[in-house]
């Protein structure tokens, strides 16, 4: 267990991804904090400093404490694709691209971002009007909202 940088003497984290209050309820007891879901995408905890609470990602706290600050252009990545597995041996700092490629390879993200050729095909299908936005979205593995944005010219207007 190591103190979390910026919260020394108040909070600590272990290699299993447990966050501890070192002075729970101001009684000098050590207590594992309960984390909560952030829209089902990751685990958060609320840490307090001088009476002000801040919600922080457990995976980022583990990496910050054991590996160091996030390098510029990097983000926290889960090696196994499970955003709730916050063990140190499952985490790393890496690029957004590599994180996306991990999710594609792990099957937790169906497709990479659209490319110009696929957008041209989407626009052709929209122009023909024989498929709904939902059907086109399913065909390309993206959300219906993305197809709507392309149709309205909010995104990919240069294509």
mmCIF file with all atom_site columns, C-alpha atoms in Angstrom:
data_model
loop_
_atom_site.group_PDB
_atom_site.id
_atom_site.type_symbol
_atom_site.label_atom_id
_atom_site.label_alt_id
_atom_site.label_comp_id
_atom_site.label_asym_id
_atom_site.label_entity_id
_atom_site.label_seq_id
_atom_site.pdbx_PDB_ins_code
_atom_site.Cartn_x
_atom_site.Cartn_y
_atom_site.Cartn_z
_atom_site.occupancy
_atom_site.B_iso_or_equiv
_atom_site.pdbx_formal_charge
_atom_site.auth_seq_id
_atom_site.auth_comp_id
_atom_site.auth_asym_id
_atom_site.auth_atom_id
_atom_site.pdbx_PDB_model_num
ATOM 1   C CA . UNK A 1 1   ? 0.000   0.000  0.000   1.00 0.00 ? 1   UNK A CA 1
ATOM 2   C CA . UNK A 1 2   ? 1.337   3.424  -1.009  1.00 0.00 ? 2   UNK A CA 1
ATOM 3   C CA . UNK A 1 3   ? 0.143   6.958  -0.344  1.00 0.00 ? 3   UNK A CA 1
ATOM 4   C CA . UNK A 1 4   ? -1.587  8.594  -3.308  1.00 0.00 ? 4   UNK A CA 1
ATOM 5   C CA . UNK A 1 5   ? 0.440   11.587 -4.561  1.00 0.00 ? 5   UNK A CA 1
ATOM 6   C CA . UNK A 1 6   ? -1.247  14.817 -3.478  1.00 0.00 ? 6   UNK A CA 1
ATOM 7   C CA . UNK A 1 7   ? -3.169  12.954 -0.760  1.00 0.00 ? 7   UNK A CA 1
ATOM 8   C CA . UNK A 1 8   ? -0.223  11.739 1.357   1.00 0.00 ? 8   UNK A CA 1
ATOM 9   C CA . UNK A 1 9   ? -1.327  10.698 4.840   1.00 0.00 ? 9   UNK A CA 1
ATOM 10  C CA . UNK A 1 10  ? -4.986  10.823 3.784   1.00 0.00 ? 10  UNK A CA 1
ATOM 11  C CA . UNK A 1 11  ? -5.453  8.136  1.124   1.00 0.00 ? 11  UNK A CA 1
ATOM 12  C CA . UNK A 1 12  ? -3.465  5.164  -0.165  1.00 0.00 ? 12  UNK A CA 1
ATOM 13  C CA . UNK A 1 13  ? -3.837  2.529  -2.873  1.00 0.00 ? 13  UNK A CA 1
ATOM 14  C CA . UNK A 1 14  ? -2.622  -1.051 -3.184  1.00 0.00 ? 14  UNK A CA 1
ATOM 15  C CA . UNK A 1 15  ? -1.594  -3.061 -6.258  1.00 0.00 ? 15  UNK A CA 1
ATOM 16  C CA . UNK A 1 16  ? -5.012  -4.741 -6.282  1.00 0.00 ? 16  UNK A CA 1
ATOM 17  C CA . UNK A 1 17  ? -6.704  -1.392 -7.001  1.00 0.00 ? 17  UNK A CA 1
ATOM 18  C CA . UNK A 1 18  ? -8.170  -0.866 -3.520  1.00 0.00 ? 18  UNK A CA 1
ATOM 19  C CA . UNK A 1 19  ? -8.318  2.737  -2.325  1.00 0.00 ? 19  UNK A CA 1
ATOM 20  C CA . UNK A 1 20  ? -7.926  3.317  1.413   1.00 0.00 ? 20  UNK A CA 1
ATOM 21  C CA . UNK A 1 21  ? -8.860  6.178  3.692   1.00 0.00 ? 21  UNK A CA 1
ATOM 22  C CA . UNK A 1 22  ? -6.008  6.376  6.216   1.00 0.00 ? 22  UNK A CA 1
ATOM 23  C CA . UNK A 1 23  ? -8.062  8.353  8.733   1.00 0.00 ? 23  UNK A CA 1
ATOM 24  C CA . UNK A 1 24  ? -11.568 6.975  8.198   1.00 0.00 ? 24  UNK A CA 1
ATOM 25  C CA . UNK A 1 25  ? -14.214 9.225  9.767   1.00 0.00 ? 25  UNK A CA 1
ATOM 26  C CA . UNK A 1 26  ? -11.369 11.066 11.495  1.00 0.00 ? 26  UNK A CA 1
ATOM 27  C CA . UNK A 1 27  ? -10.890 8.203  13.908  1.00 0.00 ? 27  UNK A CA 1
ATOM 28  C CA . UNK A 1 28  ? -7.435  7.102  12.752  1.00 0.00 ? 28  UNK A CA 1
ATOM 29  C CA . UNK A 1 29  ? -8.741  3.880  11.229  1.00 0.00 ? 29  UNK A CA 1
ATOM 30  C CA . UNK A 1 30  ? -7.767  2.542  7.814   1.00 0.00 ? 30  UNK A CA 1
ATOM 31  C CA . UNK A 1 31  ? -10.774 1.642  5.695   1.00 0.00 ? 31  UNK A CA 1
ATOM 32  C CA . UNK A 1 32  ? -11.190 0.500  2.065   1.00 0.00 ? 32  UNK A CA 1
ATOM 33  C CA . UNK A 1 33  ? -13.342 3.058  0.251   1.00 0.00 ? 33  UNK A CA 1
ATOM 34  C CA . UNK A 1 34  ? -16.303 1.942  -1.798  1.00 0.00 ? 34  UNK A CA 1
ATOM 35  C CA . UNK A 1 35  ? -15.930 2.821  -5.449  1.00 0.00 ? 35  UNK A CA 1
ATOM 36  C CA . UNK A 1 36  ? -18.857 3.493  -7.759  1.00 0.00 ? 36  UNK A CA 1
ATOM 37  C CA . UNK A 1 37  ? -19.582 3.148  -11.478 1.00 0.00 ? 37  UNK A CA 1
ATOM 38  C CA . UNK A 1 38  ? -19.234 6.057  -13.871 1.00 0.00 ? 38  UNK A CA 1
ATOM 39  C CA . UNK A 1 39  ? -22.074 5.217  -16.320 1.00 0.00 ? 39  UNK A CA 1
ATOM 40  C CA . UNK A 1 40  ? -20.836 1.637  -16.340 1.00 0.00 ? 40  UNK A CA 1
ATOM 41  C CA . UNK A 1 41  ? -17.522 2.613  -17.934 1.00 0.00 ? 41  UNK A CA 1
ATOM 42  C CA . UNK A 1 42  ? -15.069 2.743  -15.005 1.00 0.00 ? 42  UNK A CA 1
ATOM 43  C CA . UNK A 1 43  ? -14.729 2.814  -11.235 1.00 0.00 ? 43  UNK A CA 1
ATOM 44  C CA . UNK A 1 44  ? -14.513 6.127  -9.371  1.00 0.00 ? 44  UNK A CA 1
ATOM 45  C CA . UNK A 1 45  ? -13.840 7.148  -5.782  1.00 0.00 ? 45  UNK A CA 1
ATOM 46  C CA . UNK A 1 46  ? -14.377 10.493 -4.128  1.00 0.00 ? 46  UNK A CA 1
ATOM 47  C CA . UNK A 1 47  ? -11.345 11.815 -2.271  1.00 0.00 ? 47  UNK A CA 1
ATOM 48  C CA . UNK A 1 48  ? -11.497 14.836 0.013   1.00 0.00 ? 48  UNK A CA 1
ATOM 49  C CA . UNK A 1 49  ? -8.794  17.427 0.629   1.00 0.00 ? 49  UNK A CA 1
ATOM 50  C CA . UNK A 1 50  ? -9.465  20.415 2.887   1.00 0.00 ? 50  UNK A CA 1
ATOM 51  C CA . UNK A 1 51  ? -13.178 19.596 2.837   1.00 0.00 ? 51  UNK A CA 1
ATOM 52  C CA . UNK A 1 52  ? -13.440 19.591 -0.948  1.00 0.00 ? 52  UNK A CA 1
ATOM 53  C CA . UNK A 1 53  ? -14.346 16.318 -2.659  1.00 0.00 ? 53  UNK A CA 1
ATOM 54  C CA . UNK A 1 54  ? -13.081 15.246 -6.051  1.00 0.00 ? 54  UNK A CA 1
ATOM 55  C CA . UNK A 1 55  ? -14.231 12.195 -8.036  1.00 0.00 ? 55  UNK A CA 1
ATOM 56  C CA . UNK A 1 56  ? -11.243 10.359 -9.483  1.00 0.00 ? 56  UNK A CA 1
ATOM 57  C CA . UNK A 1 57  ? -10.783 7.228  -11.599 1.00 0.00 ? 57  UNK A CA 1
ATOM 58  C CA . UNK A 1 58  ? -9.398  4.267  -9.674  1.00 0.00 ? 58  UNK A CA 1
ATOM 59  C CA . UNK A 1 59  ? -7.269  3.088  -12.618 1.00 0.00 ? 59  UNK A CA 1
ATOM 60  C CA . UNK A 1 60  ? -5.605  6.500  -12.941 1.00 0.00 ? 60  UNK A CA 1
ATOM 61  C CA . UNK A 1 61  ? -4.902  6.633  -9.193  1.00 0.00 ? 61  UNK A CA 1
ATOM 62  C CA . UNK A 1 62  ? -3.248  3.191  -9.332  1.00 0.00 ? 62  UNK A CA 1
ATOM 63  C CA . UNK A 1 63  ? -1.028  4.223  -12.243 1.00 0.00 ? 63  UNK A CA 1
ATOM 64  C CA . UNK A 1 64  ? -0.218  7.638  -10.752 1.00 0.00 ? 64  UNK A CA 1
ATOM 65  C CA . UNK A 1 65  ? 0.822   6.061  -7.465  1.00 0.00 ? 65  UNK A CA 1
ATOM 66  C CA . UNK A 1 66  ? 2.872   3.118  -8.736  1.00 0.00 ? 66  UNK A CA 1
ATOM 67  C CA . UNK A 1 67  ? 4.076   4.256  -12.184 1.00 0.00 ? 67  UNK A CA 1
ATOM 68  C CA . UNK A 1 68  ? 4.019   8.071  -12.065 1.00 0.00 ? 68  UNK A CA 1
ATOM 69  C CA . UNK A 1 69  ? 2.306   10.954 -13.815 1.00 0.00 ? 69  UNK A CA 1
ATOM 70  C CA . UNK A 1 70  ? 0.550   10.313 -17.113 1.00 0.00 ? 70  UNK A CA 1
ATOM 71  C CA . UNK A 1 71  ? 2.956   11.190 -19.938 1.00 0.00 ? 71  UNK A CA 1
ATOM 72  C CA . UNK A 1 72  ? 1.677   13.772 -22.402 1.00 0.00 ? 72  UNK A CA 1
ATOM 73  C CA . UNK A 1 73  ? -0.410  12.213 -25.167 1.00 0.00 ? 73  UNK A CA 1
ATOM 74  C CA . UNK A 1 74  ? -1.044  9.054  -23.159 1.00 0.00 ? 74  UNK A CA 1
ATOM 75  C CA . UNK A 1 75  ? -4.037  7.644  -21.292 1.00 0.00 ? 75  UNK A CA 1
ATOM 76  C CA . UNK A 1 76  ? -4.729  4.824  -18.861 1.00 0.00 ? 76  UNK A CA 1
ATOM 77  C CA . UNK A 1 77  ? -5.270  1.456  -20.564 1.00 0.00 ? 77  UNK A CA 1
ATOM 78  C CA . UNK A 1 78  ? -6.637  -1.843 -19.242 1.00 0.00 ? 78  UNK A CA 1
ATOM 79  C CA . UNK A 1 79  ? -4.637  -4.745 -20.692 1.00 0.00 ? 79  UNK A CA 1
ATOM 80  C CA . UNK A 1 80  ? -7.561  -7.181 -20.500 1.00 0.00 ? 80  UNK A CA 1
ATOM 81  C CA . UNK A 1 81  ? -10.230 -4.720 -21.675 1.00 0.00 ? 81  UNK A CA 1
ATOM 82  C CA . UNK A 1 82  ? -12.133 -4.937 -18.382 1.00 0.00 ? 82  UNK A CA 1
ATOM 83  C CA . UNK A 1 83  ? -12.568 -1.366 -17.056 1.00 0.00 ? 83  UNK A CA 1
ATOM 84  C CA . UNK A 1 84  ? -13.325 -2.750 -13.590 1.00 0.00 ? 84  UNK A CA 1
ATOM 85  C CA . UNK A 1 85  ? -10.055 -4.719 -13.276 1.00 0.00 ? 85  UNK A CA 1
ATOM 86  C CA . UNK A 1 86  ? -7.862  -2.035 -11.736 1.00 0.00 ? 86  UNK A CA 1
ATOM 87  C CA . UNK A 1 87  ? -4.975  -4.249 -10.642 1.00 0.00 ? 87  UNK A CA 1
ATOM 88  C CA . UNK A 1 88  ? -1.578  -2.670 -11.320 1.00 0.00 ? 88  UNK A CA 1
ATOM 89  C CA . UNK A 1 89  ? -0.503  -5.617 -13.502 1.00 0.00 ? 89  UNK A CA 1
ATOM 90  C CA . UNK A 1 90  ? -3.522  -4.949 -15.761 1.00 0.00 ? 90  UNK A CA 1
ATOM 91  C CA . UNK A 1 91  ? -2.829  -1.224 -16.302 1.00 0.00 ? 91  UNK A CA 1
ATOM 92  C CA . UNK A 1 92  ? -0.439  0.868  -18.356 1.00 0.00 ? 92  UNK A CA 1
ATOM 93  C CA . UNK A 1 93  ? -0.052  4.356  -19.805 1.00 0.00 ? 93  UNK A CA 1
ATOM 94  C CA . UNK A 1 94  ? -0.319  4.191  -23.602 1.00 0.00 ? 94  UNK A CA 1
ATOM 95  C CA . UNK A 1 95  ? -1.594  6.162  -26.591 1.00 0.00 ? 95  UNK A CA 1
ATOM 96  C CA . UNK A 1 96  ? -5.272  6.619  -27.396 1.00 0.00 ? 96  UNK A CA 1
ATOM 97  C CA . UNK A 1 97  ? -4.701  4.753  -30.671 1.00 0.00 ? 97  UNK A CA 1
ATOM 98  C CA . UNK A 1 98  ? -3.204  1.717  -28.912 1.00 0.00 ? 98  UNK A CA 1
ATOM 99  C CA . UNK A 1 99  ? -6.033  1.792  -26.375 1.00 0.00 ? 99  UNK A CA 1
ATOM 100 C CA . UNK A 1 100 ? -8.574  1.771  -29.220 1.00 0.00 ? 100 UNK A CA 1
ATOM 101 C CA . UNK A 1 101 ? -6.714  -1.055 -30.999 1.00 0.00 ? 101 UNK A CA 1
ATOM 102 C CA . UNK A 1 102 ? -6.776  -3.034 -27.727 1.00 0.00 ? 102 UNK A CA 1
ATOM 103 C CA . UNK A 1 103 ? -10.549 -2.627 -27.499 1.00 0.00 ? 103 UNK A CA 1
ATOM 104 C CA . UNK A 1 104 ? -10.984 -3.751 -31.109 1.00 0.00 ? 104 UNK A CA 1
ATOM 105 C CA . UNK A 1 105 ? -8.728  -6.799 -30.576 1.00 0.00 ? 105 UNK A CA 1
ATOM 106 C CA . UNK A 1 106 ? -10.503 -7.655 -27.304 1.00 0.00 ? 106 UNK A CA 1
ATOM 107 C CA . UNK A 1 107 ? -13.909 -7.358 -28.938 1.00 0.00 ? 107 UNK A CA 1
ATOM 108 C CA . UNK A 1 108 ? -15.059 -4.577 -26.605 1.00 0.00 ? 108 UNK A CA 1
ATOM 109 C CA . UNK A 1 109 ? -15.226 -2.108 -29.509 1.00 0.00 ? 109 UNK A CA 1
ATOM 110 C CA . UNK A 1 110 ? -16.524 -3.297 -32.855 1.00 0.00 ? 110 UNK A CA 1
ATOM 111 C CA . UNK A 1 111 ? -14.878 -0.875 -35.239 1.00 0.00 ? 111 UNK A CA 1
ATOM 112 C CA . UNK A 1 112 ? -12.260 1.775  -35.566 1.00 0.00 ? 112 UNK A CA 1
ATOM 113 C CA . UNK A 1 113 ? -13.301 5.285  -36.507 1.00 0.00 ? 113 UNK A CA 1
ATOM 114 C CA . UNK A 1 114 ? -14.751 5.728  -39.958 1.00 0.00 ? 114 UNK A CA 1
ATOM 115 C CA . UNK A 1 115 ? -12.423 6.430  -42.846 1.00 0.00 ? 115 UNK A CA 1
ATOM 116 C CA . UNK A 1 116 ? -13.080 8.600  -45.932 1.00 0.00 ? 116 UNK A CA 1
ATOM 117 C CA . UNK A 1 117 ? -14.014 5.620  -48.124 1.00 0.00 ? 117 UNK A CA 1
ATOM 118 C CA . UNK A 1 118 ? -16.616 4.372  -45.641 1.00 0.00 ? 118 UNK A CA 1
ATOM 119 C CA . UNK A 1 119 ? -18.046 7.881  -45.245 1.00 0.00 ? 119 UNK A CA 1
ATOM 120 C CA . UNK A 1 120 ? -18.419 8.165  -49.034 1.00 0.00 ? 120 UNK A CA 1
ATOM 121 C CA . UNK A 1 121 ? -20.331 4.870  -49.016 1.00 0.00 ? 121 UNK A CA 1
ATOM 122 C CA . UNK A 1 122 ? -22.510 6.072  -46.133 1.00 0.00 ? 122 UNK A CA 1
ATOM 123 C CA . UNK A 1 123 ? -23.297 9.282  -48.010 1.00 0.00 ? 123 UNK A CA 1
ATOM 124 C CA . UNK A 1 124 ? -24.173 7.271  -51.134 1.00 0.00 ? 124 UNK A CA 1
ATOM 125 C CA . UNK A 1 125 ? -26.544 5.072  -49.130 1.00 0.00 ? 125 UNK A CA 1
ATOM 126 C CA . UNK A 1 126 ? -28.095 8.131  -47.505 1.00 0.00 ? 126 UNK A CA 1
ATOM 127 C CA . UNK A 1 127 ? -28.588 9.755  -50.921 1.00 0.00 ? 127 UNK A CA 1
ATOM 128 C CA . UNK A 1 128 ? -30.260 6.650  -52.338 1.00 0.00 ? 128 UNK A CA 1
ATOM 129 C CA . UNK A 1 129 ? -32.637 6.617  -49.361 1.00 0.00 ? 129 UNK A CA 1
ATOM 130 C CA . UNK A 1 130 ? -33.254 2.874  -49.469 1.00 0.00 ? 130 UNK A CA 1
ATOM 131 C CA . UNK A 1 131 ? -31.819 2.219  -46.001 1.00 0.00 ? 131 UNK A CA 1
ATOM 132 C CA . UNK A 1 132 ? -32.663 3.837  -42.677 1.00 0.00 ? 132 UNK A CA 1
ATOM 133 C CA . UNK A 1 133 ? -30.061 5.534  -40.515 1.00 0.00 ? 133 UNK A CA 1
ATOM 134 C CA . UNK A 1 134 ? -30.314 2.618  -38.084 1.00 0.00 ? 134 UNK A CA 1
ATOM 135 C CA . UNK A 1 135 ? -29.669 0.071  -40.849 1.00 0.00 ? 135 UNK A CA 1
ATOM 136 C CA . UNK A 1 136 ? -26.669 2.027  -42.150 1.00 0.00 ? 136 UNK A CA 1
ATOM 137 C CA . UNK A 1 137 ? -25.306 2.364  -38.602 1.00 0.00 ? 137 UNK A CA 1
ATOM 138 C CA . UNK A 1 138 ? -25.579 -1.397 -38.082 1.00 0.00 ? 138 UNK A CA 1
ATOM 139 C CA . UNK A 1 139 ? -23.894 -2.052 -41.417 1.00 0.00 ? 139 UNK A CA 1
ATOM 140 C CA . UNK A 1 140 ? -20.868 0.092  -40.441 1.00 0.00 ? 140 UNK A CA 1
ATOM 141 C CA . UNK A 1 141 ? -20.846 -0.785 -36.743 1.00 0.00 ? 141 UNK A CA 1
ATOM 142 C CA . UNK A 1 142 ? -21.404 2.777  -35.542 1.00 0.00 ? 142 UNK A CA 1
ATOM 143 C CA . UNK A 1 143 ? -24.216 4.534  -33.731 1.00 0.00 ? 143 UNK A CA 1
ATOM 144 C CA . UNK A 1 144 ? -27.269 5.961  -35.462 1.00 0.00 ? 144 UNK A CA 1
ATOM 145 C CA . UNK A 1 145 ? -26.223 9.361  -34.048 1.00 0.00 ? 145 UNK A CA 1
ATOM 146 C CA . UNK A 1 146 ? -23.007 9.263  -36.106 1.00 0.00 ? 146 UNK A CA 1
ATOM 147 C CA . UNK A 1 147 ? -24.983 8.527  -39.277 1.00 0.00 ? 147 UNK A CA 1
ATOM 148 C CA . UNK A 1 148 ? -27.331 11.427 -38.479 1.00 0.00 ? 148 UNK A CA 1
ATOM 149 C CA . UNK A 1 149 ? -24.392 13.789 -37.994 1.00 0.00 ? 149 UNK A CA 1
ATOM 150 C CA . UNK A 1 150 ? -22.953 12.747 -41.365 1.00 0.00 ? 150 UNK A CA 1
ATOM 151 C CA . UNK A 1 151 ? -26.378 13.203 -43.008 1.00 0.00 ? 151 UNK A CA 1
ATOM 152 C CA . UNK A 1 152 ? -26.764 16.706 -41.526 1.00 0.00 ? 152 UNK A CA 1
ATOM 153 C CA . UNK A 1 153 ? -23.225 17.725 -42.475 1.00 0.00 ? 153 UNK A CA 1
ATOM 154 C CA . UNK A 1 154 ? -22.132 18.148 -38.854 1.00 0.00 ? 154 UNK A CA 1
ATOM 155 C CA . UNK A 1 155 ? -19.210 15.780 -39.341 1.00 0.00 ? 155 UNK A CA 1
ATOM 156 C CA . UNK A 1 156 ? -17.207 14.661 -42.372 1.00 0.00 ? 156 UNK A CA 1
ATOM 157 C CA . UNK A 1 157 ? -18.451 17.627 -44.437 1.00 0.00 ? 157 UNK A CA 1
ATOM 158 C CA . UNK A 1 158 ? -15.096 17.773 -46.283 1.00 0.00 ? 158 UNK A CA 1
ATOM 159 C CA . UNK A 1 159 ? -15.878 14.403 -47.924 1.00 0.00 ? 159 UNK A CA 1
#
